[in-house]
């Protein structure tokens, strides 16, 4: 779990995702399928099987959500049934995203039309899901899709098929930009002092802080921290004064020298690592970076940038990472470049690794959508910041506030040596080129 | 002197202003007239009377400049004279602004045409000055002005007439935006720790620092300081940690409570005061604020804002200051409002006081031009930041890094009480309404 404050997120701030549909459409089974693959149940709320059931969960990689299971809205059990239907529909007021679960065996009918009409009138975002899709032939799927108001996601909750694709639909449809509530505020206590190390050379813009530095600074003071800002050359003065910061956050470009100055026992990270976590999912990226030293001659790698006019920093990262991969593989790596917003270019399955830009022009939802897309295709994904930190041999130290992620690097070749001496590269793992 | 690092400014960074003209046009006398009124000679450079003479000076309120006196360019003394002329014209390469001094007794002729042609071909900024103007009748002035390529400034160096107007021409014509080299860097030594106190309420923009805070922060770290940024509510934690900052800079809106927390012996100022100094001339503003409690019933006051769409902060300042003046005078003050760039509205002479906005949309040159214009008219000028600090009773403390300016407040009624209790107002000074 990369978001350590998850369990503390108040229910009110979590997006609410509600499953609606007929009785026996498999809503509960679908919820369990998502749960089984993607959820850690935090606090199940007790309720009867016919009352709506709310579950506060960590839906990886989205973060904290509330999933709501409802009774079938076609309940015809008299007065009690009418009450159940009303309770189900009452959930709409709390719903940020509705999953309209269609039973493949029963098809699209009056109950689904009624729900759809309700969603539209209320302005509720929704995803159409056809469950039990395994009983349909391809022709029957096409026939059913034609009768639906928009393309559905076909899943089989029983077999666990299509669940990742549904997750991506959820990420793409859930309203909001999905920003996490804090960049760094969960890593310290109010009253703690944090150090921000900046690096401005002659070419740096005058009289300004770049936006990520402003955002981190505000996040620190907004959460009751004291933010000590210092140029890298003056960092020794901080420790000479006897100041013991709770955390040091440095400009990535000077991580190496800064790591020499900051005592080992003080957690040290970079703006890049913090934003990798804030903008996407740090665990995915750290898992992805483990594939970097395993890229072998003949492998294909996708370098993806969200802007068509990348920043200077992006240019530098692309050149550095591309050069590193070519040296490692004796120039036998095939690198594709993709620029632009929207989904990553399909098919992804042939790639050994996707290396993504810092996503400064994407919001978290857009970056998560790409992460889920890569996961669907079974391709690891890393970003520039995490990849460069690895290549510079500073990633392990940069993850010091996230010890559970540091552990993911235990089996990976020592990073610093990797970067310094490509000849020490170990044989790539068995996976061949596509 | 409000700019304490003046004498340390290297000559290369100072604008060079050179007087050119015929022999006996009164160039040296004019230089002395400016000097006598506006200059503190710092380091006169030795030279013969016929070689160019360079003087590094503090030209109030512009700051550090180099004034250059040259030999007459109509020297016809043979080979030696030709050498002198060449040396004079060589100064053009160092000149940021040329003063073309015309002798009223000799009028406009070939030597002046030659200089003008030279300035134009070189792209040198220039000001036309007619010296000895006291010998001309108004009709003769008009006649001479008609023959000149643009309107000249008439001065009498001997009588000291027109020198302030010339100064304003210099401010308006000298190239560059006249920014000082530092906002706060001259108030501490490298390695010092400074505290910046911010105040963000619920309505404040998220995830950003406002520009003045960014500028001060960069100025601190660019000059080798450590910048500890903290919200006002958390300021006590700084001193509880035993940290002794060299200087505390606070958001003006919380100056009062912050002043209660910061120990008396630690200098404390506000972003407003620092920018009043950086954008204009703090001494002028402090002299101006002394007139605030002296505004009497029947007086006219000009409130001047540089933008036609003032900021929210400007709106608040205008309302607060206007209300304060009306209470003080029993609603018997006449307030004119002026919005827009360019010169202040003439005639200014009828005003008791000019109260100017923070000038965030003006550069220093533009603000200084207005300050000189007010001085020409003999009207004191203060700005919003300094006026509000006075009204809140915190100006004296806010000037603690500038003890020579604090002394200017010695004769002024106690500020805090002024602000709290309008009934304690002392009788206004004798000056009647215009």
Coordinates of N, CA and C in Angstrom, one line a residue, chain A residues 13-163:
Chain A
X13 N -14.8 11.8 2.0 CA -13.9 12.2 0.9 C -13.7 11.1 -0.1
X14 N -14.1 9.9 0.2 CA -13.9 8.8 -0.7 C -15.0 8.8 -1.8
X15 N -14.6 8.6 -3.0 CA -15.6 8.5 -4.1 C -16.5 7.2 -3.8
X16 N -17.8 7.4 -4.1 CA -18.7 6.3 -3.8 C -19.1 5.7 -5.2
X17 N -18.9 4.4 -5.3 CA -19.2 3.6 -6.5 C -20.3 2.6 -6.2
X18 N -21.4 2.7 -6.9 CA -22.6 1.9 -6.5 C -22.9 0.9 -7.6
X19 N -23.2 -0.3 -7.3 CA -23.6 -1.3 -8.3 C -25.2 -1.4 -8.3
X20 N -25.8 -1.1 -9.4 CA -27.2 -1.2 -9.6 C -27.5 -2.3 -10.6
X21 N -28.7 -2.9 -10.5 CA -29.2 -3.9 -11.5 C -30.3 -4.7 -11.0
X22 N -30.7 -5.7 -11.8 CA -31.8 -6.6 -11.3 C -31.3 -7.6 -10.3
X23 N -32.2 -8.2 -9.6 CA -31.8 -9.3 -8.7 C -31.1 -10.4 -9.6
X24 N -30.1 -11.0 -9.0 CA -29.5 -12.1 -9.7 C -28.7 -11.7 -10.9
X25 N -28.4 -10.4 -11.1 CA -27.5 -10.0 -12.2 C -26.1 -10.3 -11.8
X26 N -25.9 -10.6 -10.6 CA -24.5 -10.9 -10.1 C -23.7 -9.7 -9.6
X27 N -24.5 -8.8 -9.0 CA -23.8 -7.6 -8.5 C -22.9 -7.9 -7.3
X28 N -23.4 -8.7 -6.4 CA -22.5 -9.1 -5.2 C -21.3 -9.9 -5.7
X29 N -21.5 -10.8 -6.6 CA -20.4 -11.6 -7.1 C -19.4 -10.7 -7.8
X30 N -19.9 -9.7 -8.6 CA -19.0 -8.8 -9.3 C -18.2 -7.9 -8.3
X31 N -18.9 -7.5 -7.2 CA -18.2 -6.7 -6.2 C -17.1 -7.6 -5.6
X32 N -17.4 -8.8 -5.3 CA -16.4 -9.7 -4.8 C -15.3 -10.0 -5.7
X33 N -15.6 -10.0 -7.0 CA -14.5 -10.3 -8.0 C -13.6 -9.1 -8.0
X34 N -14.1 -7.9 -8.0 CA -13.3 -6.7 -7.9 C -12.5 -6.7 -6.6
X35 N -13.2 -7.0 -5.5 CA -12.6 -7.1 -4.2 C -11.4 -8.1 -4.2
X36 N -11.7 -9.3 -4.7 CA -10.7 -10.3 -4.7 C -9.4 -9.9 -5.4
X37 N -9.5 -9.2 -6.5 CA -8.4 -8.9 -7.3 C -7.8 -7.5 -6.8
X38 N -8.6 -6.7 -6.4 CA -8.1 -5.3 -6.3 C -8.4 -4.6 -4.9
X39 N -9.0 -5.3 -4.0 CA -9.4 -4.6 -2.8 C -8.8 -5.2 -1.6
X40 N -8.6 -4.3 -0.6 CA -8.3 -4.7 0.8 C -9.4 -4.1 1.6
X41 N -10.2 -5.0 2.1 CA -11.4 -4.6 2.9 C -10.9 -3.9 4.2
X42 N -11.4 -2.7 4.4 CA -10.9 -2.0 5.6 C -12.0 -2.0 6.7
X43 N -13.2 -1.7 6.3 CA -14.2 -1.6 7.4 C -15.6 -2.0 6.8
X44 N -15.9 -3.2 6.7 CA -17.2 -3.6 6.1 C -18.3 -3.1 7.1
X45 N -19.3 -2.6 6.5 CA -20.4 -2.0 7.3 C -21.5 -3.1 7.3
X46 N -21.9 -3.4 8.5 CA -22.9 -4.4 8.7 C -24.3 -4.0 8.1
X47 N -25.0 -5.0 7.6 CA -26.3 -4.6 7.0 C -27.0 -5.9 6.6
X48 N -28.3 -5.9 6.4 CA -28.9 -7.1 5.9 C -28.6 -7.4 4.5
X49 N -28.8 -8.5 4.0 CA -28.5 -8.8 2.6 C -29.3 -8.0 1.6
X50 N -30.4 -7.5 2.1 CA -31.3 -6.8 1.2 C -31.2 -5.3 1.3
X51 N -30.6 -4.8 2.5 CA -30.3 -3.4 2.6 C -29.0 -3.1 1.8
X52 N -28.8 -1.9 1.3 CA -27.5 -1.6 0.7 C -26.3 -1.8 1.6
X53 N -25.2 -2.4 1.1 CA -24.0 -2.6 1.9 C -22.9 -1.7 1.4
X54 N -22.4 -0.9 2.3 CA -21.3 0.0 2.0 C -20.0 -0.6 2.5
X55 N -19.0 -0.6 1.6 CA -17.7 -1.0 2.0 C -16.6 0.0 1.7
X56 N -15.9 0.5 2.7 CA -14.8 1.4 2.5 C -13.5 0.6 2.2
X57 N -12.9 0.8 1.1 CA -11.8 0.0 0.6 C -10.7 0.8 0.0
X58 N -9.6 0.1 -0.2 CA -8.5 0.6 -1.0 C -8.5 -0.1 -2.3
X59 N -8.9 0.6 -3.3 CA -9.1 0.1 -4.7 C -7.8 0.4 -5.5
X60 N -6.9 -0.6 -5.5 CA -5.6 -0.3 -6.1 C -5.7 -0.2 -7.6
X61 N -5.2 0.8 -8.3 CA -4.3 1.8 -7.8 C -5.0 3.1 -7.5
X62 N -6.3 3.1 -7.5 CA -7.1 4.4 -7.3 C -6.9 5.0 -5.9
X63 N -6.9 4.1 -4.9 CA -6.8 4.6 -3.5 C -8.2 4.3 -2.9
X64 N -8.4 5.1 -1.8 CA -9.6 4.8 -1.0 C -10.9 5.2 -1.7
X65 N -11.9 4.2 -1.7 CA -13.2 4.4 -2.2 C -14.2 3.8 -1.3
X66 N -15.5 4.0 -1.6 CA -16.6 3.2 -0.9 C -17.3 2.5 -2.1
X67 N -17.4 1.2 -1.9 CA -18.2 0.4 -2.9 C -19.5 0.1 -2.2
X68 N -20.6 0.3 -3.0 CA -22.0 0.1 -2.4 C -22.7 -1.0 -3.2
X69 N -23.1 -2.1 -2.5 CA -23.9 -3.1 -3.2 C -25.4 -2.8 -2.8
X70 N -26.3 -3.0 -3.8 CA -27.7 -2.7 -3.6 C -28.5 -3.9 -3.9
X71 N -29.7 -3.9 -3.4 CA -30.7 -5.0 -3.7 C -31.2 -4.7 -5.1
X72 N -31.7 -5.8 -5.8 CA -32.2 -5.7 -7.2 C -33.4 -4.7 -7.3
X73 N -33.4 -3.9 -8.3 CA -34.4 -2.9 -8.4 C -35.7 -3.4 -9.1
X74 N -35.7 -4.7 -9.4 CA -36.9 -5.3 -10.0 C -37.6 -6.1 -9.0
X75 N -37.3 -5.9 -7.7 CA -38.0 -6.6 -6.6 C -39.5 -6.4 -6.6
X76 N -40.2 -7.5 -6.8 CA -41.7 -7.4 -6.8 C -42.3 -8.1 -5.6
X77 N -41.6 -8.1 -4.5 CA -42.1 -8.8 -3.3 C -43.1 -7.9 -2.5
X78 N -44.0 -7.2 -3.1 CA -45.0 -6.5 -2.4 C -44.4 -5.3 -1.6
X79 N -45.0 -5.0 -0.5 CA -44.6 -3.7 0.2 C -43.2 -3.8 0.7
X80 N -42.7 -4.9 1.2 CA -41.3 -5.0 1.6 C -40.4 -4.8 0.4
X81 N -40.8 -5.4 -0.7 CA -39.9 -5.3 -1.9 C -39.9 -3.8 -2.4
X82 N -41.0 -3.1 -2.3 CA -41.0 -1.7 -2.7 C -40.0 -0.9 -1.8
X83 N -40.0 -1.2 -0.5 CA -39.1 -0.5 0.4 C -37.7 -0.8 0.0
X84 N -37.4 -2.0 -0.3 CA -36.0 -2.4 -0.7 C -35.6 -1.6 -2.0
X85 N -36.5 -1.5 -2.9 CA -36.2 -0.8 -4.2 C -35.9 0.7 -3.8
X86 N -36.7 1.2 -3.0 CA -36.5 2.6 -2.6 C -35.2 2.9 -1.9
X87 N -34.8 1.9 -1.0 CA -33.5 2.0 -0.4 C -32.4 2.0 -1.4
X88 N -32.5 1.1 -2.4 CA -31.5 1.0 -3.4 C -31.3 2.3 -4.1
X89 N -32.5 2.8 -4.6 CA -32.4 4.1 -5.4 C -32.0 5.3 -4.5
X90 N -32.3 5.2 -3.2 CA -31.8 6.3 -2.3 C -30.3 6.4 -2.4
X91 N -29.6 5.3 -2.7 CA -28.1 5.3 -2.7 C -27.6 6.2 -3.8
X92 N -28.5 6.5 -4.8 CA -28.1 7.3 -5.9 C -27.6 8.7 -5.4
X93 N -28.2 9.2 -4.4 CA -27.8 10.5 -3.8 C -26.4 10.5 -3.4
X94 N -25.9 9.4 -3.0 CA -24.5 9.3 -2.4 C -23.5 8.9 -3.5
X95 N -24.0 8.6 -4.7 CA -23.2 7.9 -5.7 C -22.4 8.8 -6.6
X96 N -21.1 8.6 -6.7 CA -20.3 9.4 -7.6 C -20.2 8.7 -9.0
X97 N -20.3 7.3 -9.0 CA -20.3 6.6 -10.2 C -21.2 5.4 -10.0
X98 N -22.1 5.2 -11.0 CA -23.0 4.0 -10.9 C -22.5 2.9 -11.9
X99 N -22.5 1.7 -11.4 CA -22.2 0.6 -12.3 C -23.6 -0.1 -12.6
X100 N -24.0 0.0 -13.9 CA -25.3 -0.6 -14.2 C -25.0 -2.0 -14.7
X101 N -25.3 -3.0 -13.8 CA -24.9 -4.4 -14.1 C -26.1 -5.1 -14.9
X102 N -25.8 -5.4 -16.1 CA -26.8 -6.1 -17.0 C -26.5 -7.6 -16.9
X103 N -27.6 -8.4 -16.7 CA -27.5 -9.8 -16.7 C -27.5 -10.4 -18.1
X104 N -26.4 -11.0 -18.5 CA -26.3 -11.5 -19.9 C -27.4 -12.4 -20.2
X105 N -27.9 -13.1 -19.2 CA -28.9 -14.1 -19.5 C -30.3 -13.5 -19.7
X106 N -30.5 -12.3 -19.2 CA -31.8 -11.6 -19.3 C -31.7 -10.5 -20.3
X107 N -30.5 -9.9 -20.6 CA -30.4 -8.9 -21.6 C -30.9 -7.5 -21.1
X108 N -31.1 -6.6 -22.0 CA -31.4 -5.2 -21.7 C -33.0 -5.1 -21.7
X109 N -33.5 -4.6 -20.6 CA -35.0 -4.5 -20.6 C -35.5 -3.3 -19.8
X110 N -36.7 -3.4 -19.4 CA -37.3 -2.2 -18.7 C -36.6 -1.8 -17.5
X111 N -36.1 -2.7 -16.6 CA -35.4 -2.2 -15.4 C -34.2 -1.5 -15.7
X112 N -33.4 -1.9 -16.7 CA -32.2 -1.2 -17.1 C -32.5 0.2 -17.7
X113 N -33.6 0.2 -18.5 CA -34.0 1.5 -19.1 C -34.4 2.5 -18.0
X114 N -35.1 2.0 -16.9 CA -35.5 2.8 -15.8 C -34.3 3.4 -15.1
X115 N -33.3 2.5 -14.9 CA -32.0 3.0 -14.2 C -31.3 4.0 -15.0
X116 N -31.2 3.7 -16.3 CA -30.4 4.6 -17.2 C -31.1 6.0 -17.2
X117 N -32.4 6.0 -17.3 CA -33.2 7.2 -17.3 C -32.9 8.0 -16.1
X118 N -32.9 7.3 -14.9 CA -32.6 7.9 -13.6 C -31.2 8.5 -13.6
X119 N -30.2 7.8 -14.1 CA -28.9 8.3 -14.1 C -28.8 9.6 -14.9
X120 N -29.4 9.5 -16.0 CA -29.3 10.7 -16.9 C -30.0 11.9 -16.3
X121 N -31.2 11.7 -15.7 CA -31.9 12.8 -15.2 C -31.2 13.4 -14.0
X122 N -30.5 12.5 -13.2 CA -29.7 13.0 -12.1 C -28.3 13.5 -12.4
X123 N -27.9 13.2 -13.7 CA -26.5 13.6 -14.0 C -25.5 12.7 -13.3
X124 N -25.9 11.5 -13.1 CA -24.9 10.5 -12.4 C -24.0 9.9 -13.5
X125 N -22.7 9.9 -13.3 CA -21.8 9.2 -14.2 C -22.1 7.7 -14.0
X126 N -22.0 6.9 -15.2 CA -22.2 5.5 -15.1 C -21.4 4.7 -16.0
X127 N -21.2 3.4 -15.7 CA -20.6 2.5 -16.6 C -21.5 1.3 -16.8
X128 N -21.7 0.9 -18.1 CA -22.5 -0.3 -18.4 C -21.6 -1.5 -18.3
X129 N -22.1 -2.5 -17.5 CA -21.3 -3.8 -17.4 C -22.3 -4.9 -17.7
X130 N -21.9 -5.8 -18.6 CA -22.6 -7.0 -18.9 C -21.9 -8.1 -18.1
X131 N -22.6 -8.7 -17.1 CA -22.0 -9.8 -16.3 C -22.5 -11.1 -16.9
X132 N -21.8 -12.1 -16.5 CA -22.0 -13.5 -17.0 C -21.8 -13.5 -18.5
X133 N -20.8 -12.7 -19.0 CA -20.6 -12.6 -20.5 C -20.0 -13.9 -21.0
X134 N -19.6 -14.8 -20.2 CA -19.0 -16.1 -20.7 C -20.1 -16.9 -21.3
X135 N -21.4 -16.7 -21.1 CA -22.4 -17.5 -21.7 C -22.8 -17.0 -23.1
X136 N -22.2 -15.9 -23.5 CA -22.6 -15.3 -24.8 C -21.6 -15.7 -25.8
X137 N -22.0 -16.0 -27.0 CA -21.1 -16.2 -28.2 C -20.7 -14.8 -28.6
X138 N -19.6 -14.7 -29.4 CA -19.2 -13.3 -29.9 C -20.4 -12.7 -30.6
X139 N -21.2 -13.4 -31.4 CA -22.3 -12.8 -32.2 C -23.3 -12.3 -31.2
X140 N -23.6 -13.1 -30.1 CA -24.6 -12.6 -29.2 C -24.1 -11.3 -28.4
X141 N -22.8 -11.2 -28.2 CA -22.3 -10.0 -27.6 C -22.5 -8.8 -28.5
X142 N -22.2 -9.0 -29.7 CA -22.4 -7.9 -30.7 C -23.9 -7.5 -30.7
X143 N -24.7 -8.5 -30.8 CA -26.2 -8.2 -30.9 C -26.6 -7.4 -29.6
X144 N -26.1 -7.9 -28.4 CA -26.5 -7.2 -27.2 C -26.0 -5.7 -27.2
X145 N -24.7 -5.6 -27.6 CA -24.0 -4.3 -27.5 C -24.8 -3.3 -28.4
X146 N -25.3 -3.8 -29.5 CA -26.1 -2.9 -30.5 C -27.3 -2.4 -29.8
X147 N -27.9 -3.1 -28.9 CA -29.2 -2.7 -28.2 C -28.9 -1.7 -27.1
X148 N -27.6 -1.7 -26.6 CA -27.3 -0.8 -25.5 C -27.0 0.6 -25.9
X149 N -27.2 1.6 -25.0 CA -27.0 3.0 -25.4 C -25.6 3.4 -25.7
X150 N -24.7 2.6 -25.1 CA -23.2 2.8 -25.4 C -22.5 1.5 -25.1
X151 N -21.3 1.4 -25.6 CA -20.5 0.2 -25.5 C -20.3 -0.3 -24.1
X152 N -20.8 -1.5 -23.8 CA -20.6 -2.0 -22.4 C -19.3 -2.7 -22.2
X153 N -18.9 -2.9 -20.9 CA -17.8 -3.8 -20.6 C -18.3 -5.2 -20.3
X154 N -17.8 -6.2 -21.0 CA -18.2 -7.6 -20.8 C -17.3 -8.2 -19.7
X155 N -17.9 -8.7 -18.7 CA -17.2 -9.4 -17.6 C -17.8 -10.7 -17.3
X156 N -17.0 -11.5 -16.7 CA -17.5 -12.7 -16.0 C -17.0 -12.7 -14.6
X157 N -17.9 -12.3 -13.7 CA -17.5 -12.2 -12.3 C -17.1 -13.5 -11.8
X158 N -17.8 -14.5 -12.2 CA -17.5 -15.9 -11.8 C -16.1 -16.3 -12.2
X159 N -15.7 -16.0 -13.4 CA -14.4 -16.5 -13.9 C -13.3 -15.4 -13.7
X160 N -13.7 -14.2 -13.2 CA -12.8 -13.1 -13.0 C -12.3 -12.5 -14.3
X161 N -13.1 -12.7 -15.4 CA -12.7 -12.1 -16.7 C -13.2 -10.7 -16.9
X162 N -12.3 -9.9 -17.5 CA -12.8 -8.5 -17.8 C -12.8 -7.5 -16.6
X163 N -12.3 -8.0 -15.5 CA -12.4 -7.1 -14.3 C -11.4 -6.0 -14.4

